[in-house]
Structures are given as structure tokens and as C-alpha cells.
CSV table of C-alpha atoms and ligand atoms in Angstrom, one decimal:
chain,number,residue,atom,x,y,z
C,13,VAL,CA,0.3,-0.4,0.1
C,14,ARG,CA,1.2,3.2,-1.0
C,15,THR,CA,0.7,6.3,2.4
C,16,HIS,CA,1.0,9.2,1.4
C,17,ILE,CA,0.5,11.5,5.4
C,18,ASP,CA,0.9,14.6,5.9
C,19,PHE,CA,1.8,15.9,8.2
C,20,ASP,CA,-0.3,19.2,10.0
C,21,ASP,CA,2.3,22.2,9.4
C,22,SER,CA,0.1,24.6,11.6
C,23,PHE,CA,0.6,23.4,14.2
C,24,PRO,CA,3.1,26.4,15.8
C,25,ASP,CA,6.4,25.4,16.0
C,26,GLU,CA,6.9,25.6,20.1
C,27,ARG,CA,3.6,23.9,20.8
C,28,ARG,CA,5.1,20.2,19.0
C,29,PRO,CA,5.3,18.1,21.7
C,30,PHE,CA,6.8,15.5,19.8
C,31,GLU,CA,10.5,18.4,18.7
C,32,LYS,CA,10.3,20.1,22.3
C,33,ARG,CA,10.3,16.3,23.9
C,34,ARG,CA,13.5,15.7,22.7
C,35,ARG,CA,14.9,18.9,24.0
C,36,GLY,CA,13.7,17.1,28.2
C,37,LYS,CA,10.3,17.4,30.3
C,38,THR,CA,8.4,19.7,28.5
C,39,ARG,CA,4.4,21.0,30.1
C,40,PHE,CA,3.0,19.0,27.1
C,41,ASP,CA,4.9,16.1,28.6
C,42,ASP,CA,1.4,14.2,30.2
C,43,ALA,CA,-0.9,15.8,27.7
C,44,GLY,CA,-1.5,12.7,26.5
C,45,PRO,CA,-0.5,9.2,24.6
C,46,ARG,CA,3.0,9.8,22.5
C,47,ARG,CA,2.2,10.9,19.2
C,48,ARG,CA,4.3,12.9,15.9
C,49,GLY,CA,2.9,14.9,15.0
C,50,ARG,CA,-0.5,15.2,14.1
C,51,LEU,CA,-2.4,14.3,11.1
C,52,THR,CA,-4.9,16.5,8.9
C,53,GLU,CA,-8.6,15.3,8.5
C,54,GLU,CA,-7.6,15.6,5.2
C,55,ALA,CA,-4.4,13.3,6.2
C,56,LYS,CA,-6.8,11.1,7.8
C,57,THR,CA,-9.7,10.7,5.1
C,58,ALA,CA,-6.9,10.3,2.3
C,59,LEU,CA,-4.9,7.5,4.5
C,60,THR,CA,-8.6,5.7,5.4
C,61,ARG,CA,-8.7,5.8,1.3
C,62,GLU,CA,-5.4,4.3,0.3
C,63,LEU,CA,-6.9,1.2,3.6
C,64,ASP,CA,-10.0,0.8,0.9
C,65,ASP,CA,-7.5,0.8,-2.2
C,66,ALA,CA,-5.8,-1.7,-0.5
C,67,THR,CA,-9.2,-4.1,0.4
C,68,THR,CA,-11.9,-2.9,-2.2
C,69,ASP,CA,-12.1,-4.3,-5.3
C,70,LEU,CA,-11.8,-0.9,-7.7
C,71,PRO,CA,-12.0,-1.6,-11.2
C,72,ASP,CA,-8.8,-1.3,-13.2
C,73,GLY,CA,-7.7,2.6,-13.6
C,74,ASP,CA,-10.9,3.8,-10.8
C,75,ARG,CA,-9.8,5.4,-7.5
C,76,TRP,CA,-11.6,6.9,-5.0
C,77,SER,CA,-12.6,10.7,-5.7
C,78,THR,CA,-10.0,13.2,-4.8
C,79,TRP,CA,-12.1,15.6,-3.7
C,80,VAL,CA,-11.8,16.2,0.4
C,81,ALA,CA,-8.1,16.7,-0.1
C,82,ALA,CA,-8.2,19.0,-3.1
C,83,GLU,CA,-8.4,23.1,-3.4
C,84,HIS,CA,-12.2,23.0,-4.1
C,85,GLY,CA,-13.0,26.0,-7.0
C,86,PRO,CA,-14.9,29.3,-6.3
C,87,ALA,CA,-18.4,29.3,-4.2
C,88,PRO,CA,-21.2,29.1,-5.1
C,89,ARG,CA,-20.6,26.0,-6.5
C,90,PRO,CA,-22.1,25.2,-9.5
C,91,ASP,CA,-24.9,21.6,-8.3
C,92,TRP,CA,-23.3,19.4,-11.0
C,93,VAL,CA,-20.0,19.1,-9.3
C,94,VAL,CA,-20.6,15.0,-7.1
C,95,THR,CA,-18.8,16.4,-3.8
C,96,ALA,CA,-19.6,13.7,-2.4
C,97,ALA,CA,-16.7,10.9,0.0
C,98,ALA,CA,-18.2,7.4,-1.9
C,99,ALA,CA,-17.7,9.0,-5.1
C,100,THR,CA,-15.1,7.2,-7.7
C,101,ASP,CA,-13.1,8.5,-10.4
C,102,THR,CA,-13.3,6.8,-13.6
C,103,GLU,CA,-11.5,7.1,-17.1
C,104,LEU,CA,-13.1,7.6,-20.0
C,105,GLY,CA,-10.2,8.2,-22.1
C,106,VAL,CA,-7.7,11.6,-23.7
C,107,LEU,CA,-8.8,14.2,-25.1
C,108,LYS,CA,-5.4,15.8,-25.6
C,109,SER,CA,-2.0,14.6,-24.8
C,110,GLY,CA,0.5,17.2,-24.8
C,111,LYS,CA,4.0,18.0,-24.2
C,112,GLU,CA,3.1,20.3,-20.6
C,113,ALA,CA,0.1,18.5,-20.4
C,114,ASP,CA,-2.4,15.5,-21.1
C,115,VAL,CA,-6.5,16.1,-20.9
C,116,HIS,CA,-8.4,13.2,-19.5
C,117,LEU,CA,-12.1,12.9,-19.5
C,118,ILE,CA,-12.7,11.2,-16.0
C,119,ARG,CA,-16.7,10.2,-14.8
C,120,ARG,CA,-17.3,10.6,-10.9
C,121,ALA,CA,-19.9,9.1,-9.8
C,122,VAL,CA,-21.4,7.3,-6.8
C,123,PRO,CA,-21.7,4.1,-8.2
C,124,GLY,CA,-24.8,3.4,-9.4
C,125,THR,CA,-25.8,7.5,-10.6
C,126,ASP,CA,-24.7,9.4,-13.5
C,127,GLY,CA,-22.3,12.4,-11.5
C,128,CYS,CA,-21.3,15.1,-13.8
C,129,VAL,CA,-18.0,14.4,-16.0
C,130,VAL,CA,-14.6,16.7,-15.9
C,131,ALA,CA,-12.0,17.3,-18.0
C,132,ALA,CA,-9.4,16.2,-15.8
C,133,LYS,CA,-5.2,18.8,-16.7
C,134,ARG,CA,-2.9,17.1,-15.7
C,135,TYR,CA,1.1,19.5,-15.8
C,136,ARG,CA,3.8,17.2,-16.8
C,137,GLY,CA,7.3,17.5,-14.9
C,138,ALA,CA,9.5,17.1,-18.2
C,139,ASP,CA,9.7,19.5,-20.7
C,140,HIS,CA,8.4,22.9,-19.1
C,141,ARG,CA,9.4,26.4,-18.7
C,142,MET,CA,10.0,27.4,-16.0
C,143,PHE,CA,8.0,29.2,-13.6
C,144,HIS,CA,11.1,32.5,-12.8
C,145,ARG,CA,10.9,35.1,-10.6
C,146,ASP,CA,11.2,38.2,-13.5
C,147,SER,CA,8.8,36.2,-15.9
C,148,GLY,CA,5.2,37.9,-13.9
C,149,TYR,CA,4.1,34.5,-13.5
C,150,LEU,CA,4.8,34.2,-10.7
C,151,GLU,CA,3.8,37.3,-8.9
C,152,GLY,CA,3.5,37.7,-5.3
C,153,ARG,CA,4.0,33.8,-4.6
C,154,ARG,CA,7.7,33.1,-3.0
C,155,MET,CA,8.8,29.3,-2.7
C,156,ARG,CA,9.5,29.1,0.7
C,157,ARG,CA,12.3,26.8,1.1
C,158,SER,CA,15.9,27.2,-1.2
C,159,ARG,CA,15.8,23.6,-1.2
C,160,GLU,CA,13.2,23.9,-3.8
C,161,MET,CA,14.1,26.3,-6.3
C,162,ARG,CA,17.2,24.6,-6.6
C,163,ALA,CA,15.6,22.1,-7.0
C,164,MET,CA,13.4,23.8,-10.6
C,165,ALA,CA,16.9,25.0,-11.3
C,166,ASN,CA,19.0,21.5,-12.1
C,167,ARG,CA,15.5,19.6,-12.8
C,168,THR,CA,15.7,17.2,-10.0
C,169,ALA,CA,12.5,14.8,-10.4
C,170,TYR,CA,11.2,17.0,-7.7
C,171,GLY,CA,12.4,19.8,-9.3
C,172,ARG,CA,10.8,19.7,-12.8
C,173,ASN,CA,6.9,18.0,-10.3
C,174,LEU,CA,7.3,20.8,-8.7
C,175,ILE,CA,7.6,23.3,-11.3
C,176,ALA,CA,4.7,21.1,-13.2
C,177,GLU,CA,2.5,21.5,-9.8
C,178,GLN,CA,3.1,25.7,-9.3
C,179,TRP,CA,1.7,25.3,-13.4
C,180,SER,CA,-1.1,23.6,-12.3
C,181,ALA,CA,-1.7,26.0,-9.3
C,182,ALA,CA,-1.0,29.0,-11.3
C,183,GLU,CA,-3.9,27.5,-14.1
C,184,PHE,CA,-6.5,26.6,-11.2
C,185,ALA,CA,-6.1,29.8,-9.9
C,186,ALA,CA,-6.6,32.3,-13.2
C,187,LEU,CA,-9.6,29.4,-14.1
C,188,SER,CA,-10.8,30.3,-10.4
C,189,ARG,CA,-11.2,34.6,-11.2
C,190,LEU,CA,-11.6,34.4,-14.5
C,191,TRP,CA,-15.1,32.6,-13.3
C,192,ASP,CA,-15.5,35.4,-10.9
C,193,VAL,CA,-16.2,38.0,-12.8
C,194,GLY,CA,-17.8,36.1,-15.6
C,195,VAL,CA,-15.4,35.7,-18.5
C,196,PRO,CA,-16.3,32.2,-19.9
C,197,VAL,CA,-14.6,29.5,-18.8
C,198,PRO,CA,-14.7,26.3,-18.1
C,199,TYR,CA,-15.7,25.8,-14.2
C,200,PRO,CA,-12.5,24.7,-12.0
C,201,VAL,CA,-13.2,22.4,-9.9
C,202,GLN,CA,-11.0,21.0,-7.7
C,203,ARG,CA,-7.4,20.8,-8.3
C,204,ASP,CA,-4.6,18.5,-6.2
C,205,GLY,CA,-0.7,18.3,-7.0
C,206,THR,CA,-0.1,18.6,-10.3
C,207,GLU,CA,-4.0,18.0,-11.4
C,208,LEU,CA,-7.0,19.8,-12.1
C,209,LEU,CA,-10.4,19.3,-12.8
C,210,MET,CA,-12.8,21.2,-15.1
C,211,GLU,CA,-15.9,21.5,-16.3
C,212,PHE,CA,-15.8,19.2,-18.8
C,213,ILE,CA,-17.0,21.4,-22.0
C,214,GLY,CA,-19.0,19.2,-24.6
C,215,ASP,CA,-22.3,17.2,-25.0
C,216,GLU,CA,-21.7,13.5,-26.4
C,217,VAL,CA,-18.0,14.3,-27.5
C,218,ALA,CA,-16.1,17.5,-26.9
C,219,ALA,CA,-16.3,20.9,-28.4
C,220,PRO,CA,-14.8,21.8,-31.2
C,221,ARG,CA,-11.6,24.4,-30.9
C,222,LEU,CA,-12.6,27.2,-32.8
C,223,ALA,CA,-9.7,27.0,-35.0
C,224,GLN,CA,-11.7,23.7,-36.2
C,225,VAL,CA,-15.4,25.0,-37.0
C,226,ARG,CA,-16.7,26.1,-40.7
C,227,VAL,CA,-19.6,28.8,-40.0
C,228,SER,CA,-21.6,31.3,-42.3
C,229,PRO,CA,-19.6,34.6,-42.7
C,230,ALA,CA,-22.6,36.3,-40.5
C,231,GLU,CA,-21.6,33.7,-37.8
C,232,TRP,CA,-17.9,34.5,-38.2
C,233,ARG,CA,-18.7,37.9,-37.2
C,234,GLU,CA,-21.0,36.9,-34.6
C,235,LEU,CA,-18.2,35.1,-32.5
C,236,TRP,CA,-15.3,38.2,-33.5
C,237,TRP,CA,-17.8,40.7,-31.8
C,238,GLN,CA,-18.6,38.0,-28.6
C,239,LEU,CA,-15.3,37.5,-28.1
C,240,ARG,CA,-14.5,41.7,-28.2
C,241,SER,CA,-16.0,41.5,-25.7
C,242,VAL,CA,-14.4,39.0,-23.5
C,243,LEU,CA,-11.3,40.6,-24.6
C,244,PHE,CA,-12.7,43.6,-22.8
C,245,LEU,CA,-14.2,42.0,-19.5
C,246,LEU,CA,-9.9,40.3,-19.6
C,247,ALA,CA,-8.9,44.3,-20.2
C,248,GLY,CA,-11.4,45.6,-17.6
C,249,GLU,CA,-9.4,43.1,-15.2
C,250,GLY,CA,-6.3,44.0,-16.0
C,251,LEU,CA,-5.6,40.8,-17.8
C,252,THR,CA,-5.3,39.6,-21.3
C,253,HIS,CA,-5.1,35.5,-22.0
C,254,GLY,CA,-0.9,35.1,-22.6
C,255,ASP,CA,-0.8,32.7,-25.3
C,256,LEU,CA,-4.4,33.1,-26.9
C,257,SER,CA,-5.3,31.9,-30.1
C,258,ALA,CA,-8.0,29.5,-32.4
C,259,TYR,CA,-6.9,27.1,-30.4
C,260,ASN,CA,-7.4,28.0,-26.8
C,261,ILE,CA,-10.5,29.1,-27.3
C,262,LEU,CA,-13.1,26.0,-27.8
C,263,VAL,CA,-17.2,26.7,-29.1
C,264,HIS,CA,-19.9,25.2,-27.5
C,265,ASN,CA,-23.7,25.9,-29.6
C,266,GLY,CA,-22.8,28.9,-30.6
C,267,GLN,CA,-20.5,30.7,-27.1
C,268,LEU,CA,-17.0,30.9,-26.6
C,269,VAL,CA,-14.9,29.5,-23.8
C,270,LEU,CA,-12.0,30.1,-23.7
C,271,ILE,CA,-9.0,27.5,-22.2
C,272,ASP,CA,-5.4,26.8,-21.5
C,273,LEU,CA,-5.0,30.2,-18.7
C,274,PRO,CA,-1.5,29.2,-17.3
C,275,GLN,CA,0.0,32.4,-18.1
C,276,LEU,CA,-2.3,34.1,-17.8
C,277,VAL,CA,-0.8,38.0,-18.1
C,278,ASP,CA,-1.5,41.0,-15.6
C,279,LEU,CA,-1.7,44.1,-17.5
C,280,VAL,CA,0.3,45.7,-14.5
C,281,ALA,CA,2.5,44.2,-13.3
C,282,ASN,CA,4.1,42.4,-16.1
C,283,PRO,CA,6.9,45.5,-17.4
C,284,ASN,CA,5.9,43.7,-20.7
C,285,GLY,CA,2.3,43.1,-20.6
C,286,VAL,CA,1.4,45.1,-23.1
C,287,GLY,CA,3.3,43.6,-25.5
C,288,PHE,CA,1.3,40.3,-24.6
C,289,LEU,CA,-2.0,41.5,-25.5
C,290,ALA,CA,-0.6,43.4,-28.6
C,291,ARG,CA,0.4,39.1,-29.3
C,292,ASP,CA,-2.7,38.0,-28.4
C,293,VAL,CA,-5.5,40.2,-30.2
C,294,ARG,CA,-3.4,40.4,-33.6
C,295,ASN,CA,-3.5,36.4,-32.6
C,296,VAL,CA,-7.9,36.3,-33.3
C,297,ALA,CA,-7.7,39.0,-35.3
C,298,GLY,CA,-5.8,37.8,-38.2
C,299,PHE,CA,-7.8,34.4,-37.5
C,300,PHE,CA,-11.0,36.3,-37.8
C,301,ALA,CA,-9.8,38.4,-40.6
C,302,ALA,CA,-8.9,35.2,-43.2
C,303,ARG,CA,-12.4,34.8,-42.7
C,304,GLY,CA,-14.0,37.5,-44.5
C,305,VAL,CA,-14.4,39.4,-40.8
C,306,ASP,CA,-13.8,43.0,-40.8
C,307,VAL,CA,-11.2,43.7,-38.4
C,308,ASP,CA,-9.1,46.5,-36.5
C,309,THR,CA,-6.4,45.5,-34.7
C,310,GLU,CA,-3.8,48.7,-33.6
C,311,GLU,CA,-6.9,50.0,-32.7
C,312,LEU,CA,-8.3,47.3,-31.2
C,313,ILE,CA,-5.4,46.8,-29.3
C,314,GLU,CA,-5.1,50.3,-28.3
C,315,GLU,CA,-9.3,50.7,-26.8
C,316,LEU,CA,-8.1,47.6,-24.3
C,317,ALA,CA,-4.4,48.9,-23.1
C,318,ASP,CA,-6.9,52.0,-22.3
C,319,GLU,CA,-9.4,50.0,-20.7
C,320,ALA,CA,-7.0,48.6,-18.8
C,321,ARG,CA,-5.2,51.9,-17.4
V,6,ATP,N1,-12.7,21.9,-20.5
V,6,ATP,C1,-11.9,21.5,-21.5
V,6,ATP,N2,-13.8,21.3,-22.8
V,6,ATP,C2,-13.2,20.1,-23.7
V,6,ATP,N3,-11.7,19.8,-24.1
V,6,ATP,C3,-11.1,20.3,-23.1
V,6,ATP,C4,-11.4,21.3,-21.4
V,6,ATP,N4,-9.8,21.4,-21.6
V,6,ATP,C5,-9.6,21.2,-22.8
V,6,ATP,N5,-9.8,20.8,-23.4
V,6,ATP,C6,-9.0,20.3,-25.2
V,6,ATP,O1,-7.9,19.8,-24.8
V,6,ATP,C7,-7.2,20.4,-25.3
V,6,ATP,C8,-5.8,20.8,-25.5
V,6,ATP,O2,-6.2,22.2,-23.4
V,6,ATP,P1,-4.8,23.1,-23.4
V,6,ATP,O3,-5.4,24.1,-24.8
V,6,ATP,O4,-5.7,23.9,-22.5
V,6,ATP,O5,-3.4,22.2,-22.3
V,6,ATP,P2,-2.0,22.4,-23.7
V,6,ATP,O6,-1.5,21.1,-23.4
V,6,ATP,O7,-1.6,23.5,-23.6
V,6,ATP,O8,-2.7,22.1,-25.0
V,6,ATP,P3,-1.6,23.4,-26.0
V,6,ATP,O9,-0.1,23.2,-26.0
V,6,ATP,O10,-1.8,22.0,-27.4
V,6,ATP,O11,-2.0,24.0,-25.7
V,6,ATP,C9,-7.2,21.1,-25.8
V,6,ATP,O12,-7.0,21.8,-27.0
V,6,ATP,C10,-9.1,21.2,-26.0
V,6,ATP,O13,-9.6,20.1,-27.4
V,7,MG,MG1,-3.6,24.4,-24.9
């Protein structure tokens, strides 16, 4: 049985009975049974799960729902999200396998119910661009220990995993923030380590990327105006996607949904913010122009930059 146990780090140092005890008698000496630290509630649940896994027959590839121990998405939570501890996660297949992440389709359900279908984006521990202090990506975040910084710089397996976890956390934070302000993005269900679960955009099949759709000239114009208003919404928050293209936009029931957001750019904090904004706009404006839409690229960039100020 593989066991992974988290100890509660929030237990203040000066009150850690075990560590004190090593230095001699303390006021905690009579405080009950001796134990090594305290298991968090999450760790207890995870441990129980691991033991259950060893004794319960879950079909191959299935796992217990990872909801309890994960970081959760913004409230109010859509009612389709399954939070039951008795739910299991079943792999339905791979949506896309990429260099930096794989996207899987998962059904989370209490056995015998329909549950929900979610997209699981799993960042890989290899080949990553690195989060760097002055890239703007790590803004506000700080590595707690330099050992972690060194591991990432030296690309040890541990370090690569940390980098993957940073990207996953960054995308989860970006999706949560954008969901809150009404930008059309998949609802971020949870994040657990390098894996992020989000609303699956699609019905029987995944929604196509904008680059794959074929629509009438009037519909291209409609989609362009939708995208413009999304860009204004982002700029109003002082943000731009950072890697916007017709491949990172899905079209579902005539509505655009932005995806692939770990590098969301803060136009104010990032010294090259306007450069990223201009690149994003040029990418998509060029795409729509090639489909016969009358676009005003440079004017739009200026208007958006103004909006962000
Ligand atoms: N929530 C979702 N619902 C449906 N399909 C999704 C969802 N998220 C991702 N996909 C599919 O998986 C593909 C890859 O997702 P994403 O762009 O986030 O990952 P990526 O590894 O950065 O990919 P790439 O390197 O191609 O940009 C998307 O193009 C889309 O087809
Ligand atoms: Mg992508």
C-alpha cells in the first residue's frame, strides 16, 4: 500500500510536543499519548482511502474521488459538481496528449448514479518552461525554501514535479479568478498536486476548438464580436490571456469558452503586459480577418490597453 501522509504544518513550532520532548521534559509531557505530529483531517481521509483501496475492489484505472483533499473552486459551486466522499473517478479516455500536459476525461460518480463528467488536465514533470521570478508568472508567490528553488533549477525529478505543480496551481487560480468575474471559462472544480479538474466543455463529444469550426460569414462576425467583448472584460480586470489563439478557444452551442490559462498575464504588473496583449489580439484578429471579418486590430489593441489603465 502506497501511503502518503500530510502532517499539519499549522501546528505552531513551540507547541510541537514531539520536537520539544527531544530536548527534555516539557509541559506537554503529561498531555496524553505520545504521537508524531498530528494528522490533518484531509490526511486521515486520504489514509483511510489508501487502506480502502487495498481492500476494496475498484475496477482497473478507477480511484476514489480526490475531492476531499483537493483545493476547491470558487463558491457558489455549480450543483452538478459531485462532492460525495463515496464517489469514484473513472477514466473515460484521453482528450489530448501534449508536451506539457495531458487532458483526460473522467466520470466522477457515486456507483449507480450518473455523477458528472470533468476534464482532468495533468501537468507533466518534464520539458517545462520554468516559473521564474521576473517572468511575472510567479508574481506574489514565493518559494518557501531555497531547496525547492534549487531542485527546480537543477531539474531533478522532484524539481520538475514542483514546476508542474506551480503551473497547475497558476491555471487553477486563473480559472477561479476569471470564473468569478464572468469570463467564459470552464468551471474549475478542484486542484490536487499537478492535476486540475474542470468543467468538461462538450456534450457527447468535446467542443471543437475555434480553429476547427466551419460557419457562415455572419456567424464569423458574431463570434468575433463575442471575442471582442471577452477581451474587454479581461482588459477591464487588467488581464490578457497570454497565449490566445484559435486553438485555446472552444466553441460550444455558439458560445466561446477560453481555455489553457496558466500564463494569464497581469497587464499592470507585467513589464511587457501590453506586448502580450498586442500578441493575443493579433493572433485572433488575424484568424478572423482570414475568414472575411472586418477587424480593426491596432485600434482594438489601443482601446484594450486604455481599458486596462
Ligand atoms: N474543459 C475542457 N473541455 C473540453 N475539452 C477540453 C477542455 N480542456 C481542454 N480540452 C481539450 O484539450 C486540449 C488541450 O487543452 P489545453 O490547451 O488546456 O492544454 P495544453 O497542453 O496547453 O495544450 P496545447 O499545448 O495544445 O495548447 C484543448 O485544445 C481541448 O481540445
Ligand atoms: Mg492549448
